[in-house]
PDB file of C-alpha atoms in Angstrom:
ATOM      1  CA  MET A   1       8.942  14.040  12.565  1.00 52.00           C
ATOM      2  CA  PHE A   2      10.247  11.624  14.926  1.00 67.00           C
ATOM      3  CA  PRO A   3      13.078  10.044  13.219  1.00 75.00           C
ATOM      4  CA  ALA A   4      11.762   6.802  14.066  1.00 93.00           C
ATOM      5  CA  PHE A   5       9.379   7.208  12.259  1.00 95.00           C
ATOM      6  CA  GLU A   6      10.905   7.889   9.694  1.00 96.00           C
ATOM      7  CA  ALA A   7      13.326   5.324   9.562  1.00 96.00           C
ATOM      8  CA  MET A   8       9.994   2.650   9.791  1.00 98.00           C
ATOM      9  CA  MET A   9       8.776   4.341   6.393  1.00 98.00           C
ATOM     10  CA  ARG A  10      11.881   4.159   4.531  1.00 98.00           C
ATOM     11  CA  ARG A  11      12.104   0.319   5.071  1.00 98.00           C
ATOM     12  CA  ALA A  12       7.993  -0.094   4.058  1.00 98.00           C
ATOM     13  CA  ILE A  13       9.570   1.964   0.702  1.00 98.00           C
ATOM     14  CA  GLU A  14      12.355  -0.460   0.331  1.00 98.00           C
ATOM     15  CA  VAL A  15       9.475  -3.533   0.724  1.00 98.00           C
ATOM     16  CA  ALA A  16       7.061  -1.325  -1.733  1.00 98.00           C
ATOM     17  CA  ARG A  17       9.763  -1.635  -4.330  1.00 98.00           C
ATOM     18  CA  SER A  18       9.164  -5.409  -4.143  1.00 98.00           C
ATOM     19  CA  THR A  19       5.792  -5.572  -5.206  1.00 97.00           C
ATOM     20  CA  PRO A  20       5.355  -7.819  -8.282  1.00 96.00           C
ATOM     21  CA  GLU A  21       4.929  -6.180 -10.935  1.00 94.00           C
ATOM     22  CA  ALA A  22       1.278  -6.754 -12.020  1.00 94.00           C
ATOM     23  CA  ASP A  23       0.115  -4.994  -8.178  1.00 96.00           C
ATOM     24  CA  VAL A  24       0.166  -1.237  -7.585  1.00 96.00           C
ATOM     25  CA  PRO A  25       3.340  -0.837  -5.211  1.00 97.00           C
ATOM     26  CA  VAL A  26       2.498  -0.861  -1.172  1.00 98.00           C
ATOM     27  CA  GLY A  27       4.392  -1.522   1.058  1.00 98.00           C
ATOM     28  CA  ALA A  28       3.338  -2.322   4.738  1.00 98.00           C
ATOM     29  CA  VAL A  29       5.879  -2.957   7.964  1.00 98.00           C
ATOM     30  CA  LEU A  30       5.203  -3.806  11.706  1.00 98.00           C
ATOM     31  CA  PHE A  31       6.973  -2.905  14.004  1.00 97.00           C
ATOM     32  CA  ASP A  32       6.925  -3.795  18.381  1.00 96.00           C
ATOM     33  CA  ALA A  33       7.152  -1.952  20.622  1.00 94.00           C
ATOM     34  CA  THR A  34      11.137  -1.757  21.048  1.00 94.00           C
ATOM     35  CA  GLY A  35      10.957  -1.163  17.302  1.00 95.00           C
ATOM     36  CA  ARG A  36      11.896  -4.944  16.327  1.00 95.00           C
ATOM     37  CA  GLU A  37      10.489  -5.750  11.912  1.00 97.00           C
ATOM     38  CA  LEU A  38       7.713  -8.505  13.183  1.00 97.00           C
ATOM     39  CA  ALA A  39       6.441  -8.287   9.232  1.00 98.00           C
ATOM     40  CA  SER A  40       6.137  -6.947   5.741  1.00 98.00           C
ATOM     41  CA  ALA A  41       4.365  -7.652   2.974  1.00 98.00           C
ATOM     42  CA  THR A  42       2.997  -5.539  -0.393  1.00 98.00           C
ATOM     43  CA  ASN A  43       0.306  -5.805  -2.405  1.00 97.00           C
ATOM     44  CA  ARG A  44      -0.737  -9.021  -4.059  1.00 98.00           C
ATOM     45  CA  ARG A  45      -4.332  -8.730  -4.906  1.00 97.00           C
ATOM     46  CA  GLU A  46      -3.140  -9.197  -8.615  1.00 97.00           C
ATOM     47  CA  THR A  47      -0.493 -11.603  -8.856  1.00 97.00           C
ATOM     48  CA  ASP A  48      -2.790 -14.030  -5.736  1.00 97.00           C
ATOM     49  CA  LEU A  49      -6.284 -13.063  -7.545  1.00 98.00           C
ATOM     50  CA  ASP A  50      -7.243 -11.817  -4.201  1.00 98.00           C
ATOM     51  CA  PRO A  51      -9.398  -8.760  -3.202  1.00 97.00           C
ATOM     52  CA  THR A  52      -8.156  -9.319   0.480  1.00 97.00           C
ATOM     53  CA  ALA A  53      -4.651  -9.171  -0.259  1.00 98.00           C
ATOM     54  CA  HIS A  54      -3.937  -5.926   0.333  1.00 98.00           C
ATOM     55  CA  ALA A  55      -0.352  -4.713   2.035  1.00 98.00           C
ATOM     56  CA  GLU A  56      -1.539  -4.114   5.222  1.00 98.00           C
ATOM     57  CA  VAL A  57      -3.668  -7.717   6.214  1.00 98.00           C
ATOM     58  CA  LEU A  58      -0.893  -9.419   4.609  1.00 98.00           C
ATOM     59  CA  ALA A  59       1.423  -8.163   7.333  1.00 98.00           C
ATOM     60  CA  ILE A  60      -0.800  -8.150   9.928  1.00 97.00           C
ATOM     61  CA  ARG A  61      -1.753 -11.810   9.082  1.00 96.00           C
ATOM     62  CA  GLU A  62       2.051 -12.507   9.472  1.00 97.00           C
ATOM     63  CA  ALA A  63       2.866 -10.112  12.809  1.00 97.00           C
ATOM     64  CA  VAL A  64       0.386 -12.054  14.763  1.00 95.00           C
ATOM     65  CA  LYS A  65       1.820 -15.375  14.523  1.00 93.00           C
ATOM     66  CA  VAL A  66       5.282 -14.009  15.129  1.00 93.00           C
ATOM     67  CA  HIS A  67       4.299 -10.974  17.972  1.00 91.00           C
ATOM     68  CA  GLY A  68       3.421 -13.855  20.959  1.00 84.00           C
ATOM     69  CA  ASP A  69       0.051 -11.736  22.083  1.00 82.00           C
ATOM     70  CA  GLY A  70      -2.627 -14.064  20.313  1.00 82.00           C
ATOM     71  CA  TRP A  71      -4.229 -11.959  17.602  1.00 87.00           C
ATOM     72  CA  ARG A  72      -3.377  -8.611  19.691  1.00 93.00           C
ATOM     73  CA  LEU A  73      -0.731  -6.334  18.088  1.00 96.00           C
ATOM     74  CA  THR A  74      -1.186  -3.876  20.957  1.00 93.00           C
ATOM     75  CA  GLY A  75       1.702  -1.259  21.090  1.00 94.00           C
ATOM     76  CA  CYS A  76       2.859  -2.026  18.202  1.00 96.00           C
ATOM     77  CA  THR A  77       3.211   0.346  14.759  1.00 97.00           C
ATOM     78  CA  LEU A  78       2.328  -0.094  11.389  1.00 98.00           C
ATOM     79  CA  ALA A  79       3.958   1.685   8.451  1.00 98.00           C
ATOM     80  CA  VAL A  80       2.290   1.519   5.349  1.00 98.00           C
ATOM     81  CA  THR A  81       3.573   4.072   1.789  1.00 98.00           C
ATOM     82  CA  LEU A  82      -0.353   4.147   1.583  1.00 98.00           C
ATOM     83  CA  GLU A  83      -3.485   5.721   3.392  1.00 97.00           C
ATOM     84  CA  PRO A  84      -5.049   2.248   4.837  1.00 97.00           C
ATOM     85  CA  CYS A  85      -8.628   2.088   2.314  1.00 97.00           C
ATOM     86  CA  ALA A  86     -11.754   1.283   4.846  1.00 95.00           C
ATOM     87  CA  MET A  87     -11.008  -3.060   4.542  1.00 96.00           C
ATOM     88  CA  CYS A  88      -6.899  -2.282   5.777  1.00 97.00           C
ATOM     89  CA  ALA A  89      -8.531   0.049   9.024  1.00 94.00           C
ATOM     90  CA  GLY A  90     -11.399  -2.565   9.819  1.00 93.00           C
ATOM     91  CA  ALA A  91      -8.662  -4.737  10.059  1.00 96.00           C
ATOM     92  CA  ILE A  92      -5.927  -2.132  11.853  1.00 96.00           C
ATOM     93  CA  LEU A  93      -8.654  -2.572  14.883  1.00 93.00           C
ATOM     94  CA  GLY A  94      -9.382  -5.686  14.857  1.00 93.00           C
ATOM     95  CA  ALA A  95      -6.288  -6.228  15.539  1.00 95.00           C
ATOM     96  CA  ARG A  96      -5.874  -3.845  18.082  1.00 94.00           C
ATOM     97  CA  VAL A  97      -2.535  -2.225  16.470  1.00 96.00           C
ATOM     98  CA  GLY A  98      -1.637   1.450  18.496  1.00 95.00           C
ATOM     99  CA  ARG A  99       0.339   3.375  15.671  1.00 96.00           C
ATOM    100  CA  VAL A 100      -0.096   3.756  12.531  1.00 97.00           C
ATOM    101  CA  ILE A 101       2.126   5.751  10.135  1.00 98.00           C
ATOM    102  CA  PHE A 102       1.553   5.835   6.514  1.00 97.00           C
ATOM    103  CA  GLY A 103       3.035   7.938   3.376  1.00 97.00           C
ATOM    104  CA  ALA A 104       1.001   8.975   0.499  1.00 97.00           C
ATOM    105  CA  TRP A 105      -2.412  10.294   1.276  1.00 96.00           C
ATOM    106  CA  GLU A 106      -5.333   8.608  -0.951  1.00 95.00           C
ATOM    107  CA  PRO A 107      -8.461  10.974  -1.332  1.00 90.00           C
ATOM    108  CA  LYS A 108     -10.523   8.196  -3.469  1.00 94.00           C
ATOM    109  CA  THR A 109     -10.235   5.274  -0.849  1.00 93.00           C
ATOM    110  CA  GLY A 110      -8.122   6.268   1.957  1.00 93.00           C
ATOM    111  CA  ALA A 111     -10.032   5.827   5.268  1.00 90.00           C
ATOM    112  CA  CYS A 112      -7.471   7.448   7.649  1.00 91.00           C
ATOM    113  CA  GLY A 113      -9.307  11.346   6.493  1.00 86.00           C
ATOM    114  CA  SER A 114      -8.604  10.903   2.792  1.00 83.00           C
ATOM    115  CA  HIS A 115     -11.837  10.424   2.220  1.00 87.00           C
ATOM    116  CA  ILE A 116     -13.758   9.028   5.318  1.00 83.00           C
ATOM    117  CA  GLU A 117     -12.043   8.538   9.045  1.00 88.00           C
ATOM    118  CA  VAL A 118     -12.551   5.137  10.335  1.00 87.00           C
ATOM    119  CA  LEU A 119      -9.146   4.907  12.386  1.00 85.00           C
ATOM    120  CA  ARG A 120     -10.498   7.929  14.667  1.00 80.00           C
ATOM    121  CA  ALA A 121     -14.336   8.293  14.194  1.00 76.00           C
ATOM    122  CA  PRO A 122     -15.794   8.769  16.804  1.00 74.00           C
ATOM    123  CA  GLY A 123     -17.540   6.261  19.753  1.00 75.00           C
ATOM    124  CA  GLU A 124     -14.324   3.053  19.081  1.00 71.00           C
ATOM    125  CA  LEU A 125     -13.246   1.314  21.509  1.00 75.00           C
ATOM    126  CA  HIS A 126      -9.445   0.821  20.489  1.00 78.00           C
ATOM    127  CA  GLN A 127      -7.623   4.198  19.736  1.00 83.00           C
ATOM    128  CA  ILE A 128      -5.055   3.976  17.264  1.00 92.00           C
ATOM    129  CA  GLU A 129      -2.184   6.642  16.881  1.00 92.00           C
ATOM    130  CA  VAL A 130      -2.457   8.121  13.064  1.00 94.00           C
ATOM    131  CA  ARG A 131       0.044  10.151  11.369  1.00 95.00           C
ATOM    132  CA  GLY A 132       0.036  10.438   7.473  1.00 96.00           C
ATOM    133  CA  GLY A 133       2.140  12.048   5.322  1.00 96.00           C
ATOM    134  CA  VAL A 134       5.232  10.756   6.950  1.00 97.00           C
ATOM    135  CA  LEU A 135       8.119  10.356   3.169  1.00 97.00           C
ATOM    136  CA  GLU A 136       5.262  11.693   1.457  1.00 96.00           C
ATOM    137  CA  GLU A 137       7.086  12.726  -2.266  1.00 97.00           C
ATOM    138  CA  GLU A 138       9.291   9.347  -2.169  1.00 97.00           C
ATOM    139  CA  CYS A 139       5.641   7.050  -1.012  1.00 97.00           C
ATOM    140  CA  SER A 140       3.464   9.273  -3.713  1.00 96.00           C
ATOM    141  CA  ALA A 141       6.944   8.736  -6.488  1.00 96.00           C
ATOM    142  CA  LEU A 142       6.168   4.967  -5.938  1.00 96.00           C
ATOM    143  CA  LEU A 143       3.061   4.739  -6.978  1.00 94.00           C
ATOM    144  CA  SER A 144       3.359   7.531  -9.800  1.00 93.00           C
ATOM    145  CA  THR A 145       5.941   5.106 -11.667  1.00 93.00           C
ATOM    146  CA  PHE A 146       3.724   2.465 -11.842  1.00 93.00           C
ATOM    147  CA  PHE A 147       0.487   4.038 -12.763  1.00 90.00           C
ATOM    148  CA  ARG A 148       2.892   5.982 -15.711  1.00 89.00           C
ATOM    149  CA  LYS A 149       3.709   2.453 -16.483  1.00 86.00           C
ATOM    150  CA  HIS A 150       0.383   1.143 -16.522  1.00 80.00           C
ATOM    151  CA  ARG A 151      -2.015   3.700 -18.009  1.00 73.00           C
TER     152      ARG A 151
END
């Protein structure tokens, strides 16, 4: 594993730990091509009463404000603690994110190879590098702890 990926994921884990108590702890951090952090976000779906308030979407919304290329995040890396769902994968494609690294696999809703494949679907105009399972055990532990408390 690339050391930079591990450092990026550690930052995403740190962000996930700040998720509001009612929300599933997911952290997303967007980095520019030099590794500078552009934006970070947690899931806020329950807190904001907004079905689109996933960490990835919120981080993308903030990153485009500071990146300097309009809505395009070409060359940027998104580190997220949980495999993105189809909605988030669509936002990632739309924002032209260059690379996605994620920690825990999500077999029920994952759209990066677990359940379906959105980011690397044949015929996509924008090619995204995807690497899953980065610090997977640590990312999965965040989720396990949350669901033990809430079930």
